Coordinates of C-alpha atoms in Angstrom, one line a residue:
Chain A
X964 CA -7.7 77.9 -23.5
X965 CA -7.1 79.2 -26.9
X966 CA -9.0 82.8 -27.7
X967 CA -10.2 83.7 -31.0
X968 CA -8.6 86.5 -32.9
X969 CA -11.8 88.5 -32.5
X970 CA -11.6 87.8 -28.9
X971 CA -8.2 89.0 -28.3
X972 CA -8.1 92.3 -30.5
X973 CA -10.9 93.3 -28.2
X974 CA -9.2 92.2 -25.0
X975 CA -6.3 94.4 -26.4
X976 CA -8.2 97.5 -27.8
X977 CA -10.9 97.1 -26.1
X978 CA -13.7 100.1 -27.7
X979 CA -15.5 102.5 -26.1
X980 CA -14.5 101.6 -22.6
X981 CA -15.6 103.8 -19.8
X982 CA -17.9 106.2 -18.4
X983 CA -21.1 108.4 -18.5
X984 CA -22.6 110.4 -16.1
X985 CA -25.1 108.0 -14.7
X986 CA -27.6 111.4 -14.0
X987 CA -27.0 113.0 -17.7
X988 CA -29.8 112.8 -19.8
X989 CA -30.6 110.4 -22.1
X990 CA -28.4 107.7 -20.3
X991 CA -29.0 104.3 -19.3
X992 CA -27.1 102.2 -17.0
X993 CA -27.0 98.5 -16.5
X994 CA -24.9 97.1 -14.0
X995 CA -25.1 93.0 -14.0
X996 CA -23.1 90.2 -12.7
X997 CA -21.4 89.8 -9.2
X998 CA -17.9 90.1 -7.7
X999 CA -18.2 86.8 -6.4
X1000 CA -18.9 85.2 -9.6
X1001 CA -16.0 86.6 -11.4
X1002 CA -17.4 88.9 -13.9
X1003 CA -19.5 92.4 -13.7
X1004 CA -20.6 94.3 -16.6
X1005 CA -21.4 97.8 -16.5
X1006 CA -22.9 99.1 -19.5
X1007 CA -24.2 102.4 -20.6
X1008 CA -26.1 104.0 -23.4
X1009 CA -26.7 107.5 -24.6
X1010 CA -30.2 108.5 -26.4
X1011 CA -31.2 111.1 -28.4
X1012 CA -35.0 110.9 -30.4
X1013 CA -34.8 107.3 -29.9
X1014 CA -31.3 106.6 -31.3
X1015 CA -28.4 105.5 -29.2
X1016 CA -25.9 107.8 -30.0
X1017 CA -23.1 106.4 -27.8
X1018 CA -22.6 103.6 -26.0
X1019 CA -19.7 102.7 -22.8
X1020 CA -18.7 99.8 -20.9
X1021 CA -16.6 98.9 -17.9
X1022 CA -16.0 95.2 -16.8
X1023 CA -14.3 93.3 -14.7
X1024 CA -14.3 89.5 -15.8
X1025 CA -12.2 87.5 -18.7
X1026 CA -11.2 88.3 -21.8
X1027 CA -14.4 86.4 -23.4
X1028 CA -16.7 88.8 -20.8
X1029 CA -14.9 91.9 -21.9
X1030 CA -15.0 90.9 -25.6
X1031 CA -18.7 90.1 -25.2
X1032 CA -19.0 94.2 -23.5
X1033 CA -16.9 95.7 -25.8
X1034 CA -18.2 94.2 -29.0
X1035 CA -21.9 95.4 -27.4
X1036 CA -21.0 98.5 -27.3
X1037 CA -20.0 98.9 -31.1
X1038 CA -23.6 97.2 -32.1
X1039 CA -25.4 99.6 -29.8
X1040 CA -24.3 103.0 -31.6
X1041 CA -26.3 104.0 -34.3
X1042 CA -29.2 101.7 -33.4
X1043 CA -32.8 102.3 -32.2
X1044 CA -34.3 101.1 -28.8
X1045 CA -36.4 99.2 -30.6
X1046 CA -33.6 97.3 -33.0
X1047 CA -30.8 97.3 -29.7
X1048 CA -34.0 95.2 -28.3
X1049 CA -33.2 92.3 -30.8
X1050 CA -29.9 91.7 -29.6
X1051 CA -29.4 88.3 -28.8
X1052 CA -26.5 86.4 -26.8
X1053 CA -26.1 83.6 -29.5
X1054 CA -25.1 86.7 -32.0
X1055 CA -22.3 87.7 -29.6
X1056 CA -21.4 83.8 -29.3
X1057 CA -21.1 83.6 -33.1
X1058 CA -19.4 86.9 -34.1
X1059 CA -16.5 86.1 -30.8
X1060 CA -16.5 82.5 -31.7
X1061 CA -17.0 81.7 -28.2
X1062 CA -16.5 78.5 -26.3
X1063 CA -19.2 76.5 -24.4
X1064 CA -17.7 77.2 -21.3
X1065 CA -17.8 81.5 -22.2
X1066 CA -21.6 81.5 -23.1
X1067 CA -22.6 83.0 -19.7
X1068 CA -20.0 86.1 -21.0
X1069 CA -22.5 87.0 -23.6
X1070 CA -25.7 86.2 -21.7
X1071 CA -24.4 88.4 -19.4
X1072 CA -23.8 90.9 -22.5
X1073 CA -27.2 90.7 -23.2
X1074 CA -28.6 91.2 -19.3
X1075 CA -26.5 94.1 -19.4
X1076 CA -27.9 95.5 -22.5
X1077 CA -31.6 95.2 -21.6
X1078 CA -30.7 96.8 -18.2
X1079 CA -29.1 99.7 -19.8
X1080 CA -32.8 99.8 -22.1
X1081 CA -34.6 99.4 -19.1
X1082 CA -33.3 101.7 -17.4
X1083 CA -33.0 104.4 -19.9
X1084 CA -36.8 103.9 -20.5
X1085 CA -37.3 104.0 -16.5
X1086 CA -35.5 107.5 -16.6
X1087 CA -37.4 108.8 -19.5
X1088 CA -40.7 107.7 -17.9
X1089 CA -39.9 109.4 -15.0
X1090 CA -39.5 112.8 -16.3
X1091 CA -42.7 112.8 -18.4
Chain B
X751 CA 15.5 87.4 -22.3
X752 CA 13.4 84.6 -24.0
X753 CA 10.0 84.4 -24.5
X754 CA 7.7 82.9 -23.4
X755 CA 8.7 83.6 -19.7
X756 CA 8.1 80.2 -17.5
X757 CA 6.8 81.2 -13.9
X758 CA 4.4 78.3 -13.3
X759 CA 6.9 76.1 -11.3
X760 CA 4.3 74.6 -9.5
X761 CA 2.5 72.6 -12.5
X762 CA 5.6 71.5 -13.3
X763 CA 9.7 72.3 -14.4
X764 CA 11.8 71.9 -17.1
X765 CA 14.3 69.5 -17.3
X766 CA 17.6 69.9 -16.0
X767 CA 20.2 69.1 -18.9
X768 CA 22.4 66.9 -16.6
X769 CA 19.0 64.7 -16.2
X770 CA 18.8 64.3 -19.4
X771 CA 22.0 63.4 -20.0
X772 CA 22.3 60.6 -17.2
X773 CA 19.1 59.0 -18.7
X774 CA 19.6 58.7 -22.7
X775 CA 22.3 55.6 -22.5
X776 CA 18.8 53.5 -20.8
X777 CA 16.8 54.2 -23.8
X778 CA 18.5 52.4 -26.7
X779 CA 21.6 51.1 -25.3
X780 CA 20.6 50.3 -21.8
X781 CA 17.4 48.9 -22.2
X782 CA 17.0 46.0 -20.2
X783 CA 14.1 44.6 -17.8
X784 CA 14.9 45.5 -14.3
X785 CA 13.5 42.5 -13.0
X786 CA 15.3 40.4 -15.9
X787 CA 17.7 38.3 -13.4
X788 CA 19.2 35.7 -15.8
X789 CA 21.7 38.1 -18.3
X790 CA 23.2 41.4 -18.0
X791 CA 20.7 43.7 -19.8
X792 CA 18.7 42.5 -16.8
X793 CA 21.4 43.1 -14.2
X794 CA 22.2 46.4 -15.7
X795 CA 19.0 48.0 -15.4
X796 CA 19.0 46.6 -12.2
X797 CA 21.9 48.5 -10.6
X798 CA 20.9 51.7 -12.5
X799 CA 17.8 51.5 -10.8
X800 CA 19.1 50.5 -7.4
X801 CA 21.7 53.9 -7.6
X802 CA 18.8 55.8 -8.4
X803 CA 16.9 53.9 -5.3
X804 CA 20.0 55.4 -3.0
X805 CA 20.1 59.0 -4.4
X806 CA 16.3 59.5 -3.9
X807 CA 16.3 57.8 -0.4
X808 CA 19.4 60.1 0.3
X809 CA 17.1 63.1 0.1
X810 CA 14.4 62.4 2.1
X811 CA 16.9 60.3 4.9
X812 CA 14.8 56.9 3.7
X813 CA 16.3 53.7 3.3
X814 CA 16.4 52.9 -0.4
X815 CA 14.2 49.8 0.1
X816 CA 11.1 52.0 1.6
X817 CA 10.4 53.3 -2.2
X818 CA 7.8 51.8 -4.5
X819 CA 8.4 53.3 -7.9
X820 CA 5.0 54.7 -9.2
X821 CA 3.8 56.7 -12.2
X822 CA 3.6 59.8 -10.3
X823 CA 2.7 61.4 -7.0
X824 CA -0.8 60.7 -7.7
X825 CA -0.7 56.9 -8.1
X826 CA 1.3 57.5 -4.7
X827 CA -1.6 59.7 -2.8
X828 CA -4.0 57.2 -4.7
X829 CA -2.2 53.7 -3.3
X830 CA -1.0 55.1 0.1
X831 CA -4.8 55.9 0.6
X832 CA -6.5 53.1 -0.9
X833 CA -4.1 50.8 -0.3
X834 CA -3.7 51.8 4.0
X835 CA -7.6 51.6 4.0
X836 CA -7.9 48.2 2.0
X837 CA -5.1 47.1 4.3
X838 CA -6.4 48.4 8.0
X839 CA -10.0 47.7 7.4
X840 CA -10.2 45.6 10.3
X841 CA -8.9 48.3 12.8
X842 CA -10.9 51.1 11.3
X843 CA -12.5 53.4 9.0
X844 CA -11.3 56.7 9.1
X845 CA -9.0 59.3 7.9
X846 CA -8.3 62.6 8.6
X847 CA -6.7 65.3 5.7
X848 CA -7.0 68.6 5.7
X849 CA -9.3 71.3 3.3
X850 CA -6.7 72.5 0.9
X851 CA -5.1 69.5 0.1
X852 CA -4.1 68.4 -3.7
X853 CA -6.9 66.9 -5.6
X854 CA -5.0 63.7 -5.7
X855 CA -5.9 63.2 -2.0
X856 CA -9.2 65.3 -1.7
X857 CA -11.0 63.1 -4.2
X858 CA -9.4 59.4 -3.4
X859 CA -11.0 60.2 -0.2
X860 CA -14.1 61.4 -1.5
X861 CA -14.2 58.4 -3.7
X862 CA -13.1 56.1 -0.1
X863 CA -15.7 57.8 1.2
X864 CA -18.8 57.1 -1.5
X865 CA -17.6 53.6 -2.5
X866 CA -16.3 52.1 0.6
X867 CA -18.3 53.7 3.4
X868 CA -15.0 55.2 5.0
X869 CA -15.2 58.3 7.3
X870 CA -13.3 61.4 6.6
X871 CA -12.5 64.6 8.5
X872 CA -11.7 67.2 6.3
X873 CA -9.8 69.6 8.8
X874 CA -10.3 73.6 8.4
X875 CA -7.0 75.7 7.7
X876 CA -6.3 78.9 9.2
X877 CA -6.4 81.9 7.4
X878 CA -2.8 81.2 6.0
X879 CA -3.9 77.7 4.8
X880 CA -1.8 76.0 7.8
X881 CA -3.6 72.7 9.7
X882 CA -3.2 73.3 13.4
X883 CA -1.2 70.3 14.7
X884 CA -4.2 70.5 17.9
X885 CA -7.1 70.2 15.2
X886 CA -5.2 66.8 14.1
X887 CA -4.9 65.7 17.6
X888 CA -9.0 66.2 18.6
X889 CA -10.4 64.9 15.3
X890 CA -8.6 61.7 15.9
X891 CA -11.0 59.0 16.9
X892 CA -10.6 55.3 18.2
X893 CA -11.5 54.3 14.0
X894 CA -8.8 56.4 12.7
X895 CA -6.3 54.8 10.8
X896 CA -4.7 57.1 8.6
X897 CA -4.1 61.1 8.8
X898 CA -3.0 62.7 5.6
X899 CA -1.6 66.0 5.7
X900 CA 0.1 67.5 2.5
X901 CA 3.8 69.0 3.2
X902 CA 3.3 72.1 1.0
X903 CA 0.4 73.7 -0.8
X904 CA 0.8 73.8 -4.6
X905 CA -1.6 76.9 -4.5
X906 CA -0.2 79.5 -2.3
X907 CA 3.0 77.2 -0.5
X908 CA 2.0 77.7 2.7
X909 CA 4.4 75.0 4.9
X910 CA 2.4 72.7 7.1
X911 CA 4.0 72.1 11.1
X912 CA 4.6 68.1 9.8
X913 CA 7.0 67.4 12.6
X914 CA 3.9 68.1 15.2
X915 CA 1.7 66.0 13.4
X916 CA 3.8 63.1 12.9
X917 CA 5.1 63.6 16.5
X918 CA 0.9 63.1 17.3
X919 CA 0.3 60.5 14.6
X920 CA 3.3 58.4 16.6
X921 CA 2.0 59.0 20.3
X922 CA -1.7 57.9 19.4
X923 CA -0.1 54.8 17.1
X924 CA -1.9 56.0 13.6
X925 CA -0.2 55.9 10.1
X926 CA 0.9 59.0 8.8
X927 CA 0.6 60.2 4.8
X928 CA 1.9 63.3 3.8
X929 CA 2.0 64.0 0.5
X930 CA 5.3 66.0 0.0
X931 CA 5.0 66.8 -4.2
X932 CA 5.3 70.7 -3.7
X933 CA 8.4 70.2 -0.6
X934 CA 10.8 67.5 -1.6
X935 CA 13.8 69.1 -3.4
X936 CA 12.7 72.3 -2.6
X937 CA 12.8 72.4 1.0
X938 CA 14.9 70.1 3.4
X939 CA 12.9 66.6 3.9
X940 CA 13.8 64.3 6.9
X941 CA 10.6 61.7 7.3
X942 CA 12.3 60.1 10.4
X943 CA 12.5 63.6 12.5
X944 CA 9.1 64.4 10.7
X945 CA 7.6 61.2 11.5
X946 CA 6.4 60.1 8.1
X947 CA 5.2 57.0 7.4
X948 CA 4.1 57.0 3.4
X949 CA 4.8 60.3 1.6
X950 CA 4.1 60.8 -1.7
X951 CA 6.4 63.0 -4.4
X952 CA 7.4 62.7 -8.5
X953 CA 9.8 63.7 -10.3
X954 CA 8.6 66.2 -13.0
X955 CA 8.4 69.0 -9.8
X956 CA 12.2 68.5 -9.2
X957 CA 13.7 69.2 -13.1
X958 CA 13.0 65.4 -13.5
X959 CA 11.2 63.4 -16.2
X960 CA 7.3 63.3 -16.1
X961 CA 5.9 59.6 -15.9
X962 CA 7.4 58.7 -12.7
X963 CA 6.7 59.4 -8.9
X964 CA 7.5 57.3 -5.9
X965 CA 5.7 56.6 -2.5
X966 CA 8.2 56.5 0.4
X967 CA 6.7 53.3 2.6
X968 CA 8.3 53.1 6.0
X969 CA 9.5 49.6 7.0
X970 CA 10.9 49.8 10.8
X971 CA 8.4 51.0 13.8
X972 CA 6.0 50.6 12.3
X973 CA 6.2 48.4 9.7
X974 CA 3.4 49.7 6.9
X975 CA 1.9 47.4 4.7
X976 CA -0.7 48.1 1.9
X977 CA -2.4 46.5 -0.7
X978 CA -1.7 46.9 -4.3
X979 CA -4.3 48.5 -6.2
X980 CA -2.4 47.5 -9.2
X981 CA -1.9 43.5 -9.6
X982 CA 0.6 42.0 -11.7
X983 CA 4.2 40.6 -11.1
X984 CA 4.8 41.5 -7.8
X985 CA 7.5 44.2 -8.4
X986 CA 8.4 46.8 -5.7
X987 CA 7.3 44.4 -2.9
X988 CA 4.3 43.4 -4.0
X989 CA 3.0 46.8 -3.7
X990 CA 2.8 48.0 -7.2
X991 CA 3.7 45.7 -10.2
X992 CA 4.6 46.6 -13.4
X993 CA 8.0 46.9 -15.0
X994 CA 9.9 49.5 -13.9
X995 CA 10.2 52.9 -16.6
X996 CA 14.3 52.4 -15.6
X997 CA 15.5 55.8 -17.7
X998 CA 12.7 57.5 -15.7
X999 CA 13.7 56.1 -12.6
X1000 CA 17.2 56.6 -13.7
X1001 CA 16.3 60.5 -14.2
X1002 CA 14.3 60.9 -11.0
X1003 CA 17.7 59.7 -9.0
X1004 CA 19.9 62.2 -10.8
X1005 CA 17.1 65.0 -10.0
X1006 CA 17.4 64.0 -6.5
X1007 CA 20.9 64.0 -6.5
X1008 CA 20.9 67.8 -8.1
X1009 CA 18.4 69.3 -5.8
X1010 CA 20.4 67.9 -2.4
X1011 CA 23.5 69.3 -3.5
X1012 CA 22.0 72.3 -4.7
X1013 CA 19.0 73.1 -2.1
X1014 CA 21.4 75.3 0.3
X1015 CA 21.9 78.1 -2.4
X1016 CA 19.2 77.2 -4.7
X1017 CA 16.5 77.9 -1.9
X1018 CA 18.2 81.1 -1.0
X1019 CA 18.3 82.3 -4.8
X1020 CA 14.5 81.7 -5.2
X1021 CA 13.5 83.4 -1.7
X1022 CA 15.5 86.3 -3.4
X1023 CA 13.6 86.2 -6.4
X1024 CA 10.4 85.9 -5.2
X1025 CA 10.7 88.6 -2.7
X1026 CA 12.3 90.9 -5.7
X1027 CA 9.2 89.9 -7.4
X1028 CA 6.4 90.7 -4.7
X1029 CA 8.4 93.8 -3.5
X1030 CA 8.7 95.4 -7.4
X1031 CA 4.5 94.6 -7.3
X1032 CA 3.5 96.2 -4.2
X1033 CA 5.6 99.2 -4.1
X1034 CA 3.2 100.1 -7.2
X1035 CA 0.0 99.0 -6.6
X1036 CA -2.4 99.3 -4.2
X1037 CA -4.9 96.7 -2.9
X1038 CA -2.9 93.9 -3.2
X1039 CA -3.2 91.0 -1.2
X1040 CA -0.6 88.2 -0.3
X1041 CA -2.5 84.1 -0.2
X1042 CA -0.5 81.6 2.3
X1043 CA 1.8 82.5 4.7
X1044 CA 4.1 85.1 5.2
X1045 CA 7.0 83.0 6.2
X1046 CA 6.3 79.5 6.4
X1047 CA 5.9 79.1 2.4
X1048 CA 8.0 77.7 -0.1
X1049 CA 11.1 79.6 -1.3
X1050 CA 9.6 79.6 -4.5
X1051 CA 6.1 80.5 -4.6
X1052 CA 4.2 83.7 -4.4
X1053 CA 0.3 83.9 -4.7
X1054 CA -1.0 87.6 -5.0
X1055 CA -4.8 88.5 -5.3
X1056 CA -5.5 91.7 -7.0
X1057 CA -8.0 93.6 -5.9
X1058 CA -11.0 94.3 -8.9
X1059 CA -9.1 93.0 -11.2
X1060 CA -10.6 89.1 -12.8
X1061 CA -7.4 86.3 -13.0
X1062 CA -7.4 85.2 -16.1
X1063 CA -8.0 88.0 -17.8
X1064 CA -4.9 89.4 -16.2
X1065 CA -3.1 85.9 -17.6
X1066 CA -4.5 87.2 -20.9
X1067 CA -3.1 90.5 -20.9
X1068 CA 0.1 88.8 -20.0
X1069 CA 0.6 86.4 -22.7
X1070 CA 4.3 86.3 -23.2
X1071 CA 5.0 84.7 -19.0
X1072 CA 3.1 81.2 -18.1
X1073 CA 1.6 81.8 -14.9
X1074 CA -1.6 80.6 -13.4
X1075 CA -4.7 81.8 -11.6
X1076 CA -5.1 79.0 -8.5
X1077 CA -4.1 75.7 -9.5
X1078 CA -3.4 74.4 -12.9
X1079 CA -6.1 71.7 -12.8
X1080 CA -8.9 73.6 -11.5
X1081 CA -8.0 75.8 -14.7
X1082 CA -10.6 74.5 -16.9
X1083 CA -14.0 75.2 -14.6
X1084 CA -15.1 78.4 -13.6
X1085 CA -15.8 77.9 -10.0
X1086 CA -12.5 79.4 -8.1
X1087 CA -9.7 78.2 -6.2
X1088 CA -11.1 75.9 -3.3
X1089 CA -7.7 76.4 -1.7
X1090 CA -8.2 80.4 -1.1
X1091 CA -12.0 79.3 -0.4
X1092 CA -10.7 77.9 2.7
X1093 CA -8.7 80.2 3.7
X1094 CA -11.9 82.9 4.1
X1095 CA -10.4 84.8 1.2
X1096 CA -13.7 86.1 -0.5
X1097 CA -14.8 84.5 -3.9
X1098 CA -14.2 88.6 -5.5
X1099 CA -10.6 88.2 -4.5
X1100 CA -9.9 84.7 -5.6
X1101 CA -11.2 85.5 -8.7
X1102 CA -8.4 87.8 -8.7
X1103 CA -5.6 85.7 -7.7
X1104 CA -2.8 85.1 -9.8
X1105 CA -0.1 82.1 -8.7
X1106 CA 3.8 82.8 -9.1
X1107 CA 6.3 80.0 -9.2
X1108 CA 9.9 80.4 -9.7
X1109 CA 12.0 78.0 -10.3
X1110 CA 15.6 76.7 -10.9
X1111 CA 16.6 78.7 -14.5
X1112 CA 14.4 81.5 -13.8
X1113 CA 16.1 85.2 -13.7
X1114 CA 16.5 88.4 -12.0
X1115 CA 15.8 90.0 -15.2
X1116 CA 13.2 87.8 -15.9
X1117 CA 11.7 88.6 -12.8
X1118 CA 11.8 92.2 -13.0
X1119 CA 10.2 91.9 -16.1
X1120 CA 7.5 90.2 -14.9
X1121 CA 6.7 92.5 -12.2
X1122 CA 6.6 95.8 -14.6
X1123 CA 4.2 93.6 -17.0
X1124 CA 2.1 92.8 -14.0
X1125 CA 2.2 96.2 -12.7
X1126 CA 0.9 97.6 -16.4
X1127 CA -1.5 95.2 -16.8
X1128 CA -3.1 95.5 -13.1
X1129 CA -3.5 99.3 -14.1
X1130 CA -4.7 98.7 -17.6
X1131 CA -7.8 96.5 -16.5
X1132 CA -8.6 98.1 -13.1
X1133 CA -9.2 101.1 -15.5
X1134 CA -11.6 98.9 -17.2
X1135 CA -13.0 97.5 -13.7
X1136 CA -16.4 98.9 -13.1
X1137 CA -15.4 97.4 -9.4
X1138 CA -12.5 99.8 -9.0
X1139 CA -14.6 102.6 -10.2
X1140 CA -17.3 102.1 -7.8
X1141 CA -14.5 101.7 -4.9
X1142 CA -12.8 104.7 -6.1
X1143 CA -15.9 106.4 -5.5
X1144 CA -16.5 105.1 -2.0
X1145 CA -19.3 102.6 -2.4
X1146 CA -19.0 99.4 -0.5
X1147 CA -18.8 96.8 -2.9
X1148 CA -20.2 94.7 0.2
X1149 CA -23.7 96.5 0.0
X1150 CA -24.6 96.4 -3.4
X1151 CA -26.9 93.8 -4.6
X1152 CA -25.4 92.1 -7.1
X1153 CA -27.5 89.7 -9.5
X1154 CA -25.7 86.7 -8.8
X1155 CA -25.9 84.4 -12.1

């Protein structure tokens, strides 16, 4: 299967891949996906007054999967909760140029993102 | 060192040059009908095709007269199946292959099975991917016709004990198919010790021309017979018409010719190879797991699951060497390798699994090349792996629940 350009310059220089302290404040965490399905995204978000200020992501799955993180990451920063809400897979499907068979990559994208939201709210609740 | 590097040996091979050569005089020059008996065009293409009759049957110690031409080893798996069950219907219903077998069996059975009622025992493979000869032996019922057991696996070249199970096949008087694609010219191939009685093979996996295959069918104790499943003029004994492709057949006699004389240092060069290959991987990387046997494989195949790490995207970060992640026409789905399925290897790691296959013009240089690429790339994308993060930290992978999607 052929990649798009915007596929493969992600695969190769991937942005903002890795880690935050999953107990520092102000950070959400969304882990989605499953081993045995081939493809588990971890992404991570970093808030301050309602901004995400930073944004990570680890994956394990294809290029498309790891496209569809990587490129989520660099739409998260700068964004409120309320606008990284809006996200939508078929964006991430038409920015990557992504095949039929690579649509689950950026639903999964998106799953990941409203977990990271979810459970950035969940943490914030919590320490009300 | 050129590039792309070609290590997918499996899906198929270059031509040899001196193929090539013995086929371009039956293309323009040459070109007569084989079964044209009345001039010499006719008789020409004729002989050419009986020499390349001798030089295939030479190979596989077969009498030149038990080949039916075909377009590949698929029509072959296809008419040995079809064509035994059309033929034996009266004595039974039932055939026994094995789990890990090439699609060209798996689903003419499975189509045997949903359009003409027949019975199938699809036999478990131990955690190598061999059959157990004894598994053969007590699936075998008094409607069993045919057992079809494939030679070598195209996935991870795990050898199957063929000798026992023809040796069974004979003693309990039922016809045995083995479809011998990934083993002919690669290792040796004797269907009278082995106790074949149809065995398919082609000659685009030998550094022959694509377009052409043969089916061995034996014709002394017993006698097989089948029926066609392609009607026309009666060529190759009534069991497959259609004129003969004579440069093809022409090409698939010289490849045949090649890999005898060449097998005895050929197979010891790949072995080499391959084990230069998996050695320069493991020393560096840990979690790496070997699919298929660890001695009873083909010289020239290596299978290698990488822990955390997701197949293709290792193919991707690999661009300039042609390799494959399980088998070339599984490729285009999602779902992974049915072969390591039944071998227990977990769906995590044959996601991760990454099929090496060497062949004739491949390289020690090439090969060492391949295995620092491999080696950066595993690295480069386990450092991405959220898995290999969360392992690193001691959770078990096994006790998270995952959203399965």
């Amino acid at each position: 299967m052929a990649y798009s350009d915007k596929v493969v310059d992600h695969f190769n220089n991937p942005r903002n891949m890795g880690s935050f302290k999953k107990d520092e404040d102000g950070v959400g965490t969304g882990i989605v996906g499953a081993p045995e399905c081939g493809d588990v995204m971890k992404l991570q978000i970093k808030v301050q007054n309602d901004t995400i200020v930073d944004a990570k992501f680890k994956t394990f799955g294809c290029g498309s999967a790891i496209a569809s993180s990587s490129l989520a990451t660099e739409w998260l920063k700068g964004k409120t909760i309320e606008e990284a809400q809006q996200i939508k897979n078929t964006d991430i499907v038409q920015e990557l140029n992504l095949p039929p068979v690579k649509i689950h990559c950026s639903v999964l994208a998106e799953d990941a993102i409203k977990a990271a939201l979810n459970d950035y709210k969940k943490k914030a609740e919590d320490n009300k | 060192m050129k590039f792309p590097i070609f290590l997918d040996n499996h899906s198929t091979t270059p031509m040899d040059p001196r193929v090539l050569d013995t086929m371009l005089p039956y293309f323009c020059e040459k070109f007569g009908n084989a079964a044209s008996r009345n001039h010499p065009f006719g008789w020409e293409a004729e002989e050419a095709v009986e020499r390349a009759r001798q030089q295939i049957a030479q190979l596989i110690h077969a009498d030149a007269k038990e080949l039916v031409f075909t377009s590949g080893a698929t029509e072959s798996d296809n008419l040995a199946l079809k064509g035994v069950l059309e033929m034996y219907k009266e004595k039974g219903d039932h055939i026994i292959t094995s789990a890990t077998e090439h699609r060209a069996v798996l689903d003419t059975a499975k189509s045997l099975e949903s359009k003409k009622g027949v019975k199938v025992t699809y036999l478990p493979v131990d955690k190598y991917g061999m059959v157990n000869p004894d598994d053969v032996r007590n699936a075998i019922t008094d409607k069993t016709i045919l057992i079809s057991i494939m030679m070598a696996n195209n996935e991870i070249g795990t050898i199957n004990p063929i000798k026992e199970i023809g040796k069974i096949a004979k003693e309990k008087g039922i016809l045995f198919h083995c479809d011998a694609t990934q083993g002919v010219g690669k290792i040796p191939v004797n269907v009278q010790e082995m106790g074949i009685d149809l065995m398919a093979f082609s000659a685009h996996k030998i550094y022959g021309p694509k377009g052409v295959g043969a089916l061995y069918v034996r014709k002394k104790a017993p006698r097989v017979r089948l029926a066609p499943i392609i009607d026309g003029g009666g060529h190759e004994r009534g069991m497959r018409s259609g004129t003969l492709p004579v440069p093809l057949i022409v090409g698939f006699g010289k490849a045949c010719e090649l890999c005898e004389q060449e097998m005895p240092t050929e197979s010891v060069k790949l072995a080499g190879l391959r084990d230069r290959l998996q050695d320069g991987i493991m020393k560096h990387l840990d979690e790496v797991y070997l699919n298929g046997h660890p001695t009873q494989r083909l010289p020239h195949n290596l299978n290698i699951s990488f822990a955390y790490v997701e197949g293709e995207s290792l193919l991707m970060g690999v661009k300039e060497i042609a390799l494959s992640s399980g088998s070339a026409c599984t490729s285009a789905t999602l779902e992974p390798s049915y072969v390591l399925r039944a071998l227990g290897v977990g769906s995590d790691l044959a996601h991760s699994s990454i099929r090496f296959g060497l062949g004739r013009f491949n390289t020690a240089e090439e090969v060492d090349y391949t295995a620092k690429r491999i080696i950066e790339i595993v690295t480069k994308l386990r450092e991405m792996s959220p898995l290999y993060e969360m392992a690193k930290e001691g959770i078990d992978l096994k006790s998270v629940q995952w959203t399965a999607h």
